[in-house]
PDB file of C-alpha atoms in Angstrom:
ATOM      1  CA  MET A  10       3.284  46.210 -75.442  1.00 45.00           C
ATOM      2  CA  LYS A  11       0.462  47.488 -73.236  1.00 48.00           C
ATOM      3  CA  LYS A  12      -0.567  43.837 -72.547  1.00 48.00           C
ATOM      4  CA  LEU A  13       2.971  42.953 -71.458  1.00 44.00           C
ATOM      5  CA  ALA A  14       3.055  45.913 -69.086  1.00 48.00           C
ATOM      6  CA  LEU A  15      -0.253  44.925 -67.516  1.00 46.00           C
ATOM      7  CA  LEU A  16       0.938  41.316 -67.094  1.00 44.00           C
ATOM      8  CA  ALA A  17       4.172  42.451 -65.431  1.00 47.00           C
ATOM      9  CA  THR A  18       2.229  44.702 -63.076  1.00 49.00           C
ATOM     10  CA  ALA A  19      -0.136  41.847 -62.079  1.00 48.00           C
ATOM     11  CA  LEU A  20       2.745  39.467 -61.424  1.00 44.00           C
ATOM     12  CA  ALA A  21       4.485  42.062 -59.275  1.00 49.00           C
ATOM     13  CA  MET A  22       1.329  42.594 -57.205  1.00 50.00           C
ATOM     14  CA  ILE A  23       0.839  38.842 -56.684  1.00 45.00           C
ATOM     15  CA  SER A  24       4.490  38.391 -55.703  1.00 48.00           C
ATOM     16  CA  SER A  25       4.355  41.327 -53.296  1.00 48.00           C
ATOM     17  CA  SER A  26       1.170  39.961 -51.671  1.00 48.00           C
ATOM     18  CA  ALA A  27       2.707  36.504 -51.236  1.00 46.00           C
ATOM     19  CA  MET A  28       5.841  37.989 -49.704  1.00 45.00           C
ATOM     20  CA  ALA A  29       3.793  40.123 -47.367  1.00 45.00           C
ATOM     21  CA  ALA A  30       1.719  37.146 -46.267  1.00 46.00           C
ATOM     22  CA  ASP A  31       4.826  35.064 -45.767  1.00 48.00           C
ATOM     23  CA  MET A  32       6.457  37.814 -43.744  1.00 48.00           C
ATOM     24  CA  ALA A  33       3.366  38.141 -41.578  1.00 51.00           C
ATOM     25  CA  VAL A  34       3.357  34.400 -40.767  1.00 52.00           C
ATOM     26  CA  LYS A  35       7.050  34.410 -39.954  1.00 57.00           C
ATOM     27  CA  ALA A  36       6.633  37.417 -37.725  1.00 56.00           C
ATOM     28  CA  VAL A  37       4.310  35.495 -35.315  1.00 62.00           C
ATOM     29  CA  LYS A  38       6.413  33.445 -32.899  1.00 68.00           C
ATOM     30  CA  ALA A  39       5.042  30.335 -31.197  1.00 66.00           C
ATOM     31  CA  PRO A  40       4.768  30.695 -27.412  1.00 70.00           C
ATOM     32  CA  PRO A  41       7.628  29.044 -25.524  1.00 70.00           C
ATOM     33  CA  PRO A  42       6.818  25.632 -24.025  1.00 66.00           C
ATOM     34  CA  ALA A  43       5.841  25.580 -20.371  1.00 63.00           C
ATOM     35  CA  PRO A  44       8.873  24.884 -18.180  1.00 71.00           C
ATOM     36  CA  PHE A  45       9.112  21.297 -16.973  1.00 76.00           C
ATOM     37  CA  ASP A  46       8.923  21.086 -13.183  1.00 85.00           C
ATOM     38  CA  PRO A  47      10.153  17.630 -12.119  1.00 94.00           C
ATOM     39  CA  TRP A  48       9.047  17.990  -8.507  1.00 96.00           C
ATOM     40  CA  ASP A  49       5.648  17.019  -7.135  1.00 97.00           C
ATOM     41  CA  ILE A  50       4.163  16.112  -3.771  1.00 97.00           C
ATOM     42  CA  ALA A  51       1.330  13.672  -3.101  1.00 98.00           C
ATOM     43  CA  PHE A  52      -0.461  13.786   0.218  1.00 98.00           C
ATOM     44  CA  GLY A  53      -3.734  12.740   1.758  1.00 98.00           C
ATOM     45  CA  ALA A  54      -5.628  11.309   4.689  1.00 98.00           C
ATOM     46  CA  GLY A  55      -8.358   8.816   5.428  1.00 98.00           C
ATOM     47  CA  ILE A  56     -10.626   7.332   8.042  1.00 98.00           C
ATOM     48  CA  MET A  57     -11.804   3.704   8.116  1.00 98.00           C
ATOM     49  CA  ASN A  58     -13.908   1.553  10.391  1.00 98.00           C
ATOM     50  CA  ASP A  59     -11.171  -1.132  10.497  1.00 98.00           C
ATOM     51  CA  TYR A  60      -7.504  -1.148   9.493  1.00 98.00           C
ATOM     52  CA  ILE A  61      -6.954  -4.467   7.690  1.00 98.00           C
ATOM     53  CA  PHE A  62      -3.456  -5.455   6.548  1.00 98.00           C
ATOM     54  CA  ARG A  63      -3.263  -8.603   4.418  1.00 98.00           C
ATOM     55  CA  GLY A  64      -6.475  -9.894   5.881  1.00 98.00           C
ATOM     56  CA  VAL A  65      -5.549  -9.217   9.525  1.00 98.00           C
ATOM     57  CA  THR A  66      -6.922  -6.336  11.580  1.00 98.00           C
ATOM     58  CA  GLN A  67      -4.299  -3.968  12.960  1.00 98.00           C
ATOM     59  CA  SER A  68      -6.804  -1.948  14.988  1.00 98.00           C
ATOM     60  CA  ASN A  69      -8.684  -4.692  16.910  1.00 98.00           C
ATOM     61  CA  HIS A  70     -11.627  -4.165  14.516  1.00 98.00           C
ATOM     62  CA  ASN A  71     -11.922  -0.561  15.691  1.00 98.00           C
ATOM     63  CA  PRO A  72     -11.827   2.638  13.590  1.00 98.00           C
ATOM     64  CA  SER A  73      -8.452   3.901  12.400  1.00 98.00           C
ATOM     65  CA  VAL A  74      -7.182   7.145  10.882  1.00 98.00           C
ATOM     66  CA  THR A  75      -4.329   7.492   8.407  1.00 98.00           C
ATOM     67  CA  ALA A  76      -2.332  10.188   6.620  1.00 98.00           C
ATOM     68  CA  TYR A  77       0.576  10.231   4.182  1.00 98.00           C
ATOM     69  CA  PHE A  78       3.077  12.612   2.587  1.00 98.00           C
ATOM     70  CA  GLU A  79       5.078  11.640  -0.528  1.00 98.00           C
ATOM     71  CA  PRO A  80       7.559  13.932  -2.341  1.00 98.00           C
ATOM     72  CA  ARG A  81       8.232  12.827  -5.931  1.00 98.00           C
ATOM     73  CA  TYR A  82      10.873  13.625  -8.527  1.00 98.00           C
ATOM     74  CA  ASN A  83      10.017  12.972 -12.169  1.00 97.00           C
ATOM     75  CA  VAL A  84      13.220  12.324 -14.077  1.00 97.00           C
ATOM     76  CA  ASN A  85      11.052  12.297 -17.207  1.00 96.00           C
ATOM     77  CA  LYS A  86       7.503  11.277 -18.078  1.00 94.00           C
ATOM     78  CA  ASP A  87       8.406   7.583 -17.757  1.00 97.00           C
ATOM     79  CA  LEU A  88      10.570   7.562 -14.624  1.00 98.00           C
ATOM     80  CA  GLN A  89       9.714   8.733 -11.124  1.00 98.00           C
ATOM     81  CA  LEU A  90      11.705   8.628  -7.869  1.00 98.00           C
ATOM     82  CA  TYR A  91       9.898   8.983  -4.554  1.00 98.00           C
ATOM     83  CA  ILE A  92      10.150   8.859  -0.783  1.00 98.00           C
ATOM     84  CA  GLY A  93       7.291   9.008   1.667  1.00 98.00           C
ATOM     85  CA  THR A  94       5.905   8.543   5.121  1.00 98.00           C
ATOM     86  CA  SER A  95       2.495   7.510   6.413  1.00 98.00           C
ATOM     87  CA  THR A  96       0.885   6.900   9.781  1.00 98.00           C
ATOM     88  CA  GLU A  97      -2.008   4.723  10.936  1.00 98.00           C
ATOM     89  CA  SER A  98      -3.625   4.316  14.327  1.00 98.00           C
ATOM     90  CA  ILE A  99      -3.452   0.704  15.548  1.00 98.00           C
ATOM     91  CA  SER A 100      -4.150  -1.474  18.589  1.00 98.00           C
ATOM     92  CA  PHE A 101      -1.457  -4.114  19.127  1.00 98.00           C
ATOM     93  CA  ALA A 102      -1.053  -6.588  21.968  1.00 97.00           C
ATOM     94  CA  ASN A 103       2.112  -4.768  23.099  1.00 97.00           C
ATOM     95  CA  ARG A 104       0.016  -1.587  23.412  1.00 96.00           C
ATOM     96  CA  ALA A 105       1.674   0.185  20.495  1.00 97.00           C
ATOM     97  CA  ALA A 106      -0.919   2.689  19.267  1.00 96.00           C
ATOM     98  CA  ALA A 107       0.584   3.929  16.003  1.00 98.00           C
ATOM     99  CA  GLU A 108       2.241   2.592  12.882  1.00 98.00           C
ATOM    100  CA  VAL A 109       4.719   4.934  11.232  1.00 98.00           C
ATOM    101  CA  ASP A 110       5.816   3.927   7.742  1.00 98.00           C
ATOM    102  CA  VAL A 111       8.878   5.245   5.932  1.00 98.00           C
ATOM    103  CA  TYR A 112       9.408   4.190   2.325  1.00 98.00           C
ATOM    104  CA  GLY A 113      11.083   5.041  -0.943  1.00 98.00           C
ATOM    105  CA  GLY A 114      11.581   3.674  -4.418  1.00 98.00           C
ATOM    106  CA  ILE A 115      11.482   4.074  -8.165  1.00 98.00           C
ATOM    107  CA  ARG A 116       8.570   3.914 -10.631  1.00 98.00           C
ATOM    108  CA  PRO A 117       9.531   3.278 -14.258  1.00 98.00           C
ATOM    109  CA  THR A 118       6.889   3.030 -17.006  1.00 98.00           C
ATOM    110  CA  PHE A 119       7.163   1.200 -20.323  1.00 97.00           C
ATOM    111  CA  GLY A 120       4.085   1.748 -22.457  1.00 96.00           C
ATOM    112  CA  ALA A 121       1.152  -0.043 -20.847  1.00 97.00           C
ATOM    113  CA  PHE A 122       3.343  -1.462 -18.056  1.00 98.00           C
ATOM    114  CA  ALA A 123       4.147   0.461 -14.871  1.00 98.00           C
ATOM    115  CA  PHE A 124       6.575  -0.818 -12.244  1.00 98.00           C
ATOM    116  CA  ASP A 125       7.201   0.138  -8.624  1.00 98.00           C
ATOM    117  CA  ILE A 126      10.310  -1.086  -6.775  1.00 98.00           C
ATOM    118  CA  GLY A 127      11.327   0.006  -3.299  1.00 98.00           C
ATOM    119  CA  VAL A 128      11.846  -0.517   0.418  1.00 98.00           C
ATOM    120  CA  TRP A 129       9.162  -0.061   3.087  1.00 98.00           C
ATOM    121  CA  GLY A 130       9.860   0.296   6.797  1.00 98.00           C
ATOM    122  CA  TYR A 131       7.138  -0.319   9.400  1.00 98.00           C
ATOM    123  CA  LEU A 132       7.815   1.329  12.765  1.00 98.00           C
ATOM    124  CA  TYR A 133       5.716   0.726  15.901  1.00 98.00           C
ATOM    125  CA  PRO A 134       6.834   3.106  18.666  1.00 97.00           C
ATOM    126  CA  GLY A 135       5.565   3.017  22.231  1.00 96.00           C
ATOM    127  CA  GLY A 136       5.351  -0.740  22.703  1.00 97.00           C
ATOM    128  CA  THR A 137       5.795  -2.695  25.933  1.00 98.00           C
ATOM    129  CA  CYS A 138       7.205  -6.213  26.260  1.00 98.00           C
ATOM    130  CA  TYR A 139       4.697  -8.823  27.460  1.00 98.00           C
ATOM    131  CA  PHE A 140       5.962 -12.265  28.458  1.00 98.00           C
ATOM    132  CA  GLY A 141       5.477 -12.899  32.176  1.00 97.00           C
ATOM    133  CA  GLY A 142       8.748 -14.603  33.063  1.00 96.00           C
ATOM    134  CA  PRO A 143      12.510 -14.033  33.266  1.00 97.00           C
ATOM    135  CA  PHE A 144      13.374 -16.675  30.620  1.00 97.00           C
ATOM    136  CA  ASP A 145      11.920 -17.679  27.269  1.00 97.00           C
ATOM    137  CA  THR A 146      11.084 -21.306  26.416  1.00 95.00           C
ATOM    138  CA  ALA A 147      14.672 -21.972  25.339  1.00 97.00           C
ATOM    139  CA  GLY A 148      16.056 -20.665  28.630  1.00 97.00           C
ATOM    140  CA  ASN A 149      17.315 -17.354  27.284  1.00 97.00           C
ATOM    141  CA  PRO A 150      17.106 -14.468  29.783  1.00 97.00           C
ATOM    142  CA  LEU A 151      14.603 -11.680  29.138  1.00 98.00           C
ATOM    143  CA  SER A 152      14.480  -8.080  30.291  1.00 97.00           C
ATOM    144  CA  ALA A 153      12.875  -7.021  33.554  1.00 97.00           C
ATOM    145  CA  GLN A 154      10.049  -5.426  31.577  1.00 97.00           C
ATOM    146  CA  CYS A 155       9.283  -8.709  29.797  1.00 98.00           C
ATOM    147  CA  ALA A 156       9.330 -10.569  33.106  1.00 97.00           C
ATOM    148  CA  ALA A 157       7.002  -8.118  34.860  1.00 97.00           C
ATOM    149  CA  ASN A 158       4.288  -7.832  32.196  1.00 97.00           C
ATOM    150  CA  PHE A 159       1.998 -10.574  30.929  1.00 97.00           C
ATOM    151  CA  LEU A 160      -1.215 -10.985  28.948  1.00 97.00           C
ATOM    152  CA  PRO A 161      -3.968 -12.870  30.802  1.00 96.00           C
ATOM    153  CA  ASN A 162      -4.595 -15.211  27.862  1.00 97.00           C
ATOM    154  CA  GLY A 163      -0.975 -16.376  27.771  1.00 97.00           C
ATOM    155  CA  ASN A 164       0.039 -14.704  24.507  1.00 98.00           C
ATOM    156  CA  VAL A 165       3.393 -12.915  24.366  1.00 98.00           C
ATOM    157  CA  MET A 166       4.726 -10.007  22.329  1.00 98.00           C
ATOM    158  CA  LYS A 167       7.967  -8.085  22.026  1.00 98.00           C
ATOM    159  CA  LYS A 168       8.305  -4.412  22.853  1.00 98.00           C
ATOM    160  CA  ASP A 169       9.532  -3.537  19.367  1.00 97.00           C
ATOM    161  CA  VAL A 170       7.974  -5.303  16.378  1.00 98.00           C
ATOM    162  CA  SER A 171       9.313  -2.907  13.725  1.00 98.00           C
ATOM    163  CA  PHE A 172      10.519  -4.428  10.450  1.00 98.00           C
ATOM    164  CA  PHE A 173      11.131  -3.662   6.778  1.00 98.00           C
ATOM    165  CA  GLU A 174      10.244  -5.182   3.419  1.00 98.00           C
ATOM    166  CA  VAL A 175      11.604  -4.894  -0.089  1.00 98.00           C
ATOM    167  CA  TYR A 176       8.888  -4.903  -2.727  1.00 98.00           C
ATOM    168  CA  GLY A 177       8.139  -4.940  -6.407  1.00 98.00           C
ATOM    169  CA  LYS A 178       4.895  -4.216  -8.251  1.00 98.00           C
ATOM    170  CA  ALA A 179       3.926  -4.433 -11.909  1.00 98.00           C
ATOM    171  CA  THR A 180       0.705  -2.984 -13.340  1.00 98.00           C
ATOM    172  CA  TRP A 181      -0.615  -3.731 -16.804  1.00 98.00           C
ATOM    173  CA  THR A 182      -3.158  -1.143 -17.953  1.00 98.00           C
ATOM    174  CA  ILE A 183      -5.062  -2.835 -20.756  1.00 98.00           C
ATOM    175  CA  ASN A 184      -7.305   0.122 -21.555  1.00 97.00           C
ATOM    176  CA  ASP A 185      -9.233   2.906 -19.815  1.00 96.00           C
ATOM    177  CA  ASN A 186     -11.312   0.336 -17.957  1.00 98.00           C
ATOM    178  CA  TRP A 187      -9.137  -2.660 -17.073  1.00 98.00           C
ATOM    179  CA  ALA A 188      -5.863  -2.988 -15.161  1.00 98.00           C
ATOM    180  CA  PHE A 189      -4.079  -5.840 -13.388  1.00 98.00           C
ATOM    181  CA  THR A 190      -1.296  -5.667 -10.796  1.00 98.00           C
ATOM    182  CA  ILE A 191       1.026  -8.286  -9.325  1.00 98.00           C
ATOM    183  CA  ASN A 192       2.785  -7.598  -6.010  1.00 98.00           C
ATOM    184  CA  GLU A 193       5.751  -9.150  -4.232  1.00 98.00           C
ATOM    185  CA  TYR A 194       6.978  -8.235  -0.731  1.00 98.00           C
ATOM    186  CA  TYR A 195       9.785  -9.875   1.249  1.00 98.00           C
ATOM    187  CA  SER A 196      11.031  -9.331   4.813  1.00 98.00           C
ATOM    188  CA  PRO A 197      13.913 -11.192   6.462  1.00 98.00           C
ATOM    189  CA  ASN A 198      12.351 -10.582   9.898  1.00 98.00           C
ATOM    190  CA  PHE A 199       8.589 -10.101   9.689  1.00 98.00           C
ATOM    191  CA  LEU A 200       7.226  -8.113  12.660  1.00 98.00           C
ATOM    192  CA  ASN A 201      10.608  -8.672  14.352  1.00 98.00           C
ATOM    193  CA  THR A 202       9.543 -12.226  15.176  1.00 98.00           C
ATOM    194  CA  GLY A 203      12.692 -13.755  13.741  1.00 98.00           C
ATOM    195  CA  ALA A 204      10.629 -15.358  10.962  1.00 98.00           C
ATOM    196  CA  TRP A 205      11.037 -14.354   7.330  1.00 98.00           C
ATOM    197  CA  GLY A 206       7.907 -13.303   5.473  1.00 98.00           C
ATOM    198  CA  ASN A 207       6.956 -13.357   1.806  1.00 98.00           C
ATOM    199  CA  TYR A 208       3.718 -11.944   0.433  1.00 98.00           C
ATOM    200  CA  ALA A 209       2.556 -12.207  -3.187  1.00 98.00           C
ATOM    201  CA  SER A 210      -0.779 -11.126  -4.642  1.00 98.00           C
ATOM    202  CA  ILE A 211      -2.654 -10.251  -7.803  1.00 98.00           C
ATOM    203  CA  ILE A 212      -5.134  -7.383  -8.099  1.00 98.00           C
ATOM    204  CA  GLY A 213      -7.743  -6.811 -10.783  1.00 98.00           C
ATOM    205  CA  LYS A 214      -9.478  -3.461 -11.203  1.00 98.00           C
ATOM    206  CA  TYR A 215     -12.326  -2.347 -13.452  1.00 98.00           C
ATOM    207  CA  THR A 216     -12.902   1.403 -13.773  1.00 98.00           C
ATOM    208  CA  ALA A 217     -16.331   2.354 -15.077  1.00 98.00           C
ATOM    209  CA  PRO A 218     -16.643   4.871 -17.955  1.00 97.00           C
ATOM    210  CA  SER A 219     -16.685   8.496 -16.786  1.00 94.00           C
ATOM    211  CA  THR A 220     -20.225   8.856 -18.157  1.00 94.00           C
ATOM    212  CA  THR A 221     -21.659   6.129 -15.894  1.00 96.00           C
ATOM    213  CA  PHE A 222     -23.211   8.751 -13.620  1.00 96.00           C
ATOM    214  CA  GLY A 223     -23.786  11.313 -16.341  1.00 96.00           C
ATOM    215  CA  SER A 224     -22.134  14.692 -15.860  1.00 95.00           C
ATOM    216  CA  SER A 225     -22.102  14.450 -12.047  1.00 96.00           C
ATOM    217  CA  GLY A 226     -18.339  13.925 -11.900  1.00 96.00           C
ATOM    218  CA  VAL A 227     -18.761  10.741  -9.847  1.00 98.00           C
ATOM    219  CA  GLY A 228     -16.539   7.835 -10.860  1.00 98.00           C
ATOM    220  CA  MET A 229     -16.743   4.181  -9.907  1.00 98.00           C
ATOM    221  CA  TYR A 230     -14.460   1.147  -9.815  1.00 98.00           C
ATOM    222  CA  VAL A 231     -14.606  -2.487  -8.730  1.00 98.00           C
ATOM    223  CA  SER A 232     -11.466  -4.282  -7.576  1.00 98.00           C
ATOM    224  CA  GLY A 233     -10.379  -7.497  -5.939  1.00 98.00           C
ATOM    225  CA  GLU A 234      -7.165  -9.035  -4.628  1.00 98.00           C
ATOM    226  CA  PHE A 235      -6.016 -12.564  -3.902  1.00 98.00           C
ATOM    227  CA  GLY A 236      -2.783 -13.018  -1.975  1.00 98.00           C
ATOM    228  CA  ARG A 237      -0.747 -15.538  -0.044  1.00 98.00           C
ATOM    229  CA  GLN A 238       1.440 -14.860   2.985  1.00 98.00           C
ATOM    230  CA  TRP A 239       4.301 -17.296   3.592  1.00 98.00           C
ATOM    231  CA  LEU A 240       6.043 -17.201   6.973  1.00 98.00           C
ATOM    232  CA  GLY A 241       9.148 -18.796   8.439  1.00 98.00           C
ATOM    233  CA  THR A 242      10.050 -19.864  11.980  1.00 98.00           C
ATOM    234  CA  SER A 243      10.156 -17.401  14.870  1.00 98.00           C
ATOM    235  CA  ASP A 244      12.919 -16.991  17.402  1.00 98.00           C
ATOM    236  CA  SER A 245      12.722 -18.526  20.879  1.00 98.00           C
ATOM    237  CA  PHE A 246      10.790 -15.573  22.356  1.00 98.00           C
ATOM    238  CA  TYR A 247       7.660 -16.948  20.675  1.00 98.00           C
ATOM    239  CA  GLY A 248       8.516 -20.603  21.298  1.00 98.00           C
ATOM    240  CA  VAL A 249       6.223 -23.130  22.996  1.00 98.00           C
ATOM    241  CA  PRO A 250       7.147 -26.276  24.952  1.00 97.00           C
ATOM    242  CA  ALA A 251       6.967 -28.454  21.844  1.00 97.00           C
ATOM    243  CA  PHE A 252       9.067 -25.974  19.855  1.00 98.00           C
ATOM    244  CA  PRO A 253      11.224 -24.105  22.396  1.00 98.00           C
ATOM    245  CA  ASN A 254      13.500 -22.512  19.809  1.00 98.00           C
ATOM    246  CA  GLY A 255      10.628 -21.006  17.820  1.00 98.00           C
ATOM    247  CA  ILE A 256       7.356 -21.791  16.075  1.00 98.00           C
ATOM    248  CA  LYS A 257       6.751 -22.225  12.346  1.00 98.00           C
ATOM    249  CA  TYR A 258       3.946 -19.794  11.638  1.00 98.00           C
ATOM    250  CA  ALA A 259       1.127 -21.028   9.442  1.00 98.00           C
ATOM    251  CA  ASP A 260       1.045 -19.776   5.859  1.00 98.00           C
ATOM    252  CA  TYR A 261      -2.319 -18.425   4.768  1.00 98.00           C
ATOM    253  CA  ASN A 262      -4.367 -17.087   1.863  1.00 98.00           C
ATOM    254  CA  THR A 263      -6.188 -13.781   1.969  1.00 98.00           C
ATOM    255  CA  TRP A 264      -8.614 -12.084  -0.391  1.00 98.00           C
ATOM    256  CA  ASN A 265     -10.743  -8.980  -0.662  1.00 98.00           C
ATOM    257  CA  ILE A 266     -13.262  -7.517  -3.065  1.00 98.00           C
ATOM    258  CA  GLY A 267     -14.915  -4.140  -3.091  1.00 98.00           C
ATOM    259  CA  ILE A 268     -16.422  -1.194  -4.891  1.00 98.00           C
ATOM    260  CA  GLY A 269     -15.272   2.399  -4.814  1.00 98.00           C
ATOM    261  CA  PHE A 270     -16.763   5.760  -5.685  1.00 98.00           C
ATOM    262  CA  THR A 271     -14.685   8.826  -6.524  1.00 98.00           C
ATOM    263  CA  TYR A 272     -15.531  12.514  -6.689  1.00 98.00           C
ATOM    264  CA  LYS A 273     -12.784  15.026  -7.359  1.00 96.00           C
ATOM    265  CA  VAL A 274     -10.143  14.254  -4.675  1.00 97.00           C
ATOM    266  CA  PHE A 275     -12.413  12.040  -2.537  1.00 98.00           C
ATOM    267  CA  THR A 276     -12.765   8.255  -2.581  1.00 98.00           C
ATOM    268  CA  LEU A 277     -15.231   6.050  -0.696  1.00 98.00           C
ATOM    269  CA  ASP A 278     -14.139   2.406  -0.742  1.00 98.00           C
ATOM    270  CA  LEU A 279     -16.416  -0.392   0.536  1.00 98.00           C
ATOM    271  CA  ARG A 280     -14.678  -3.764   0.836  1.00 98.00           C
ATOM    272  CA  TYR A 281     -15.001  -7.336   2.155  1.00 98.00           C
ATOM    273  CA  SER A 282     -11.839  -9.057   3.408  1.00 98.00           C
ATOM    274  CA  ASP A 283     -11.136 -12.586   4.691  1.00 98.00           C
ATOM    275  CA  THR A 284      -8.434 -15.241   5.196  1.00 98.00           C
ATOM    276  CA  ASP A 285      -8.252 -19.018   5.632  1.00 98.00           C
ATOM    277  CA  LEU A 286      -6.121 -18.755   8.788  1.00 98.00           C
ATOM    278  CA  SER A 287      -7.631 -20.710  11.689  1.00 98.00           C
ATOM    279  CA  LYS A 288      -8.496 -18.946  14.939  1.00 98.00           C
ATOM    280  CA  GLY A 289      -5.828 -20.879  16.818  1.00 98.00           C
ATOM    281  CA  ASN A 290      -3.037 -20.087  14.351  1.00 98.00           C
ATOM    282  CA  CYS A 291      -4.288 -16.502  14.143  1.00 98.00           C
ATOM    283  CA  SER A 292      -3.869 -16.135  17.910  1.00 98.00           C
ATOM    284  CA  ALA A 293      -0.296 -17.450  17.738  1.00 98.00           C
ATOM    285  CA  PHE A 294       0.556 -15.192  14.787  1.00 98.00           C
ATOM    286  CA  THR A 295      -0.962 -11.930  16.053  1.00 98.00           C
ATOM    287  CA  SER A 296      -0.527 -12.340  19.845  1.00 98.00           C
ATOM    288  CA  ASP A 297      -4.115 -11.046  20.029  1.00 98.00           C
ATOM    289  CA  PHE A 298      -4.736  -9.743  23.562  1.00 98.00           C
ATOM    290  CA  THR A 299      -8.490 -10.365  23.126  1.00 97.00           C
ATOM    291  CA  ALA A 300      -8.096 -14.041  22.111  1.00 98.00           C
ATOM    292  CA  GLY A 301      -9.957 -16.431  24.380  1.00 97.00           C
ATOM    293  CA  GLY A 302     -11.106 -20.003  24.890  1.00 97.00           C
ATOM    294  CA  THR A 303      -9.180 -23.256  25.037  1.00 97.00           C
ATOM    295  CA  THR A 304     -10.584 -25.264  22.111  1.00 98.00           C
ATOM    296  CA  ASN A 305      -8.492 -23.851  19.259  1.00 98.00           C
ATOM    297  CA  VAL A 306      -5.423 -25.988  19.943  1.00 98.00           C
ATOM    298  CA  THR A 307      -2.809 -26.185  17.165  1.00 98.00           C
ATOM    299  CA  PRO A 308       0.830 -27.352  17.259  1.00 97.00           C
ATOM    300  CA  ILE A 309       1.967 -23.735  17.686  1.00 98.00           C
ATOM    301  CA  ASN A 310      -0.870 -22.782  20.069  1.00 98.00           C
ATOM    302  CA  PRO A 311      -1.049 -25.374  22.876  1.00 97.00           C
ATOM    303  CA  LEU A 312      -3.229 -23.108  25.063  1.00 97.00           C
ATOM    304  CA  GLY A 313      -5.997 -23.198  22.452  1.00 98.00           C
ATOM    305  CA  THR A 314      -6.891 -19.511  22.492  1.00 98.00           C
ATOM    306  CA  GLY A 315      -8.840 -18.349  19.459  1.00 98.00           C
ATOM    307  CA  SER A 316      -8.624 -14.986  17.697  1.00 98.00           C
ATOM    308  CA  ASN A 317     -11.060 -13.325  15.291  1.00 98.00           C
ATOM    309  CA  TRP A 318      -8.433 -10.858  14.072  1.00 98.00           C
ATOM    310  CA  CYS A 319      -7.896 -12.879  10.881  1.00 98.00           C
ATOM    311  CA  GLY A 320     -11.516 -13.577   9.918  1.00 95.00           C
ATOM    312  CA  ALA A 321     -14.125 -11.960   7.713  1.00 98.00           C
ATOM    313  CA  ALA A 322     -14.386  -8.193   7.942  1.00 98.00           C
ATOM    314  CA  GLY A 323     -16.183  -5.367   6.188  1.00 98.00           C
ATOM    315  CA  ILE A 324     -14.197  -2.199   5.577  1.00 98.00           C
ATOM    316  CA  ALA A 325     -15.484   1.274   4.775  1.00 98.00           C
ATOM    317  CA  LYS A 326     -12.828   3.892   4.058  1.00 98.00           C
ATOM    318  CA  LEU A 327     -13.218   7.546   3.129  1.00 98.00           C
ATOM    319  CA  SER A 328     -10.036   9.170   1.854  1.00 98.00           C
ATOM    320  CA  VAL A 329      -8.810  12.338   0.209  1.00 98.00           C
ATOM    321  CA  ASP A 330      -5.781  12.301  -2.112  1.00 98.00           C
ATOM    322  CA  LEU A 331      -4.089  15.353  -3.634  1.00 97.00           C
ATOM    323  CA  THR A 332      -0.967  16.276  -5.562  1.00 95.00           C
ATOM    324  CA  ALA A 333       0.648  19.695  -5.545  1.00 90.00           C
ATOM    325  CA  ALA A 334       0.954  19.746  -9.328  1.00 84.00           C
ATOM    326  CA  SER A 335      -2.720  19.208 -10.098  1.00 83.00           C
ATOM    327  CA  SER A 336      -4.666  19.977  -6.930  1.00 77.00           C
ATOM    328  CA  LEU A 337      -3.013  23.181  -5.714  1.00 73.00           C
ATOM    329  CA  LYS A 338      -2.876  25.123  -8.981  1.00 65.00           C
TER     330      LYS A 338
END
């Protein structure tokens, strides 16, 4: 009888201890999850020795500064909506000194594949029309401003060369080191010339392991791009005697390769860029006010002026990029 009493007492103690332990665990509540804030803002600025756009200098091979501001709305972790604006200092033949970009789109992600689809507007305020005559080559009347102003080398350019493109990008991130991107841009009126434009390219990027420079926090990447710009036929403003209603701009290939170094929010990118566009066709395409000579004659450039705006160039760019969600907390 005494043994049964001792056994009952032991079982009661074990049961009470288990219940107490269980009650203690249940009494501790897990902290509530952090609230999901869908809004974010990306912004930054940069300075470069040359502003190159698809192999063509936009700053007459002079330094350029840039800045951007991009509000973002994350519908969820795999879908982002965004709008943005950026500015760059330029040097165009029509004396426009700034490019103001306004853009917006959507960025869906599916596993290792990230997409970016949107519309990009390029605005060039402050331009002046340069033609040097009251009529274009097709006999169409021009404004008094166009008639009064001319470029000494014979090139012409409209006052307003603003335009827009629709675009799509797809990035495949293979692993922490390798990623590849394909790009497609289309404009029905590239640089307001009357000619359509289509640009397609592929980009490869290798990001070095974070331990490459030890514990310094310095990162490194190597990237390269190969692209092709297709162009249609301009309106009569840019016509020549052989083609009074407009010139068929030359299509061209462009490529660049470079190395970048990152530290916290800073990036230093060193890059080589080039195209296969001839100096004569480059002069006709860009209306380069510095183009000279008479030996670079092409069907669309009967004066033979040659431009170096589309040739080999080295680019050094220092930029800072931040987001409100990660950089300002």
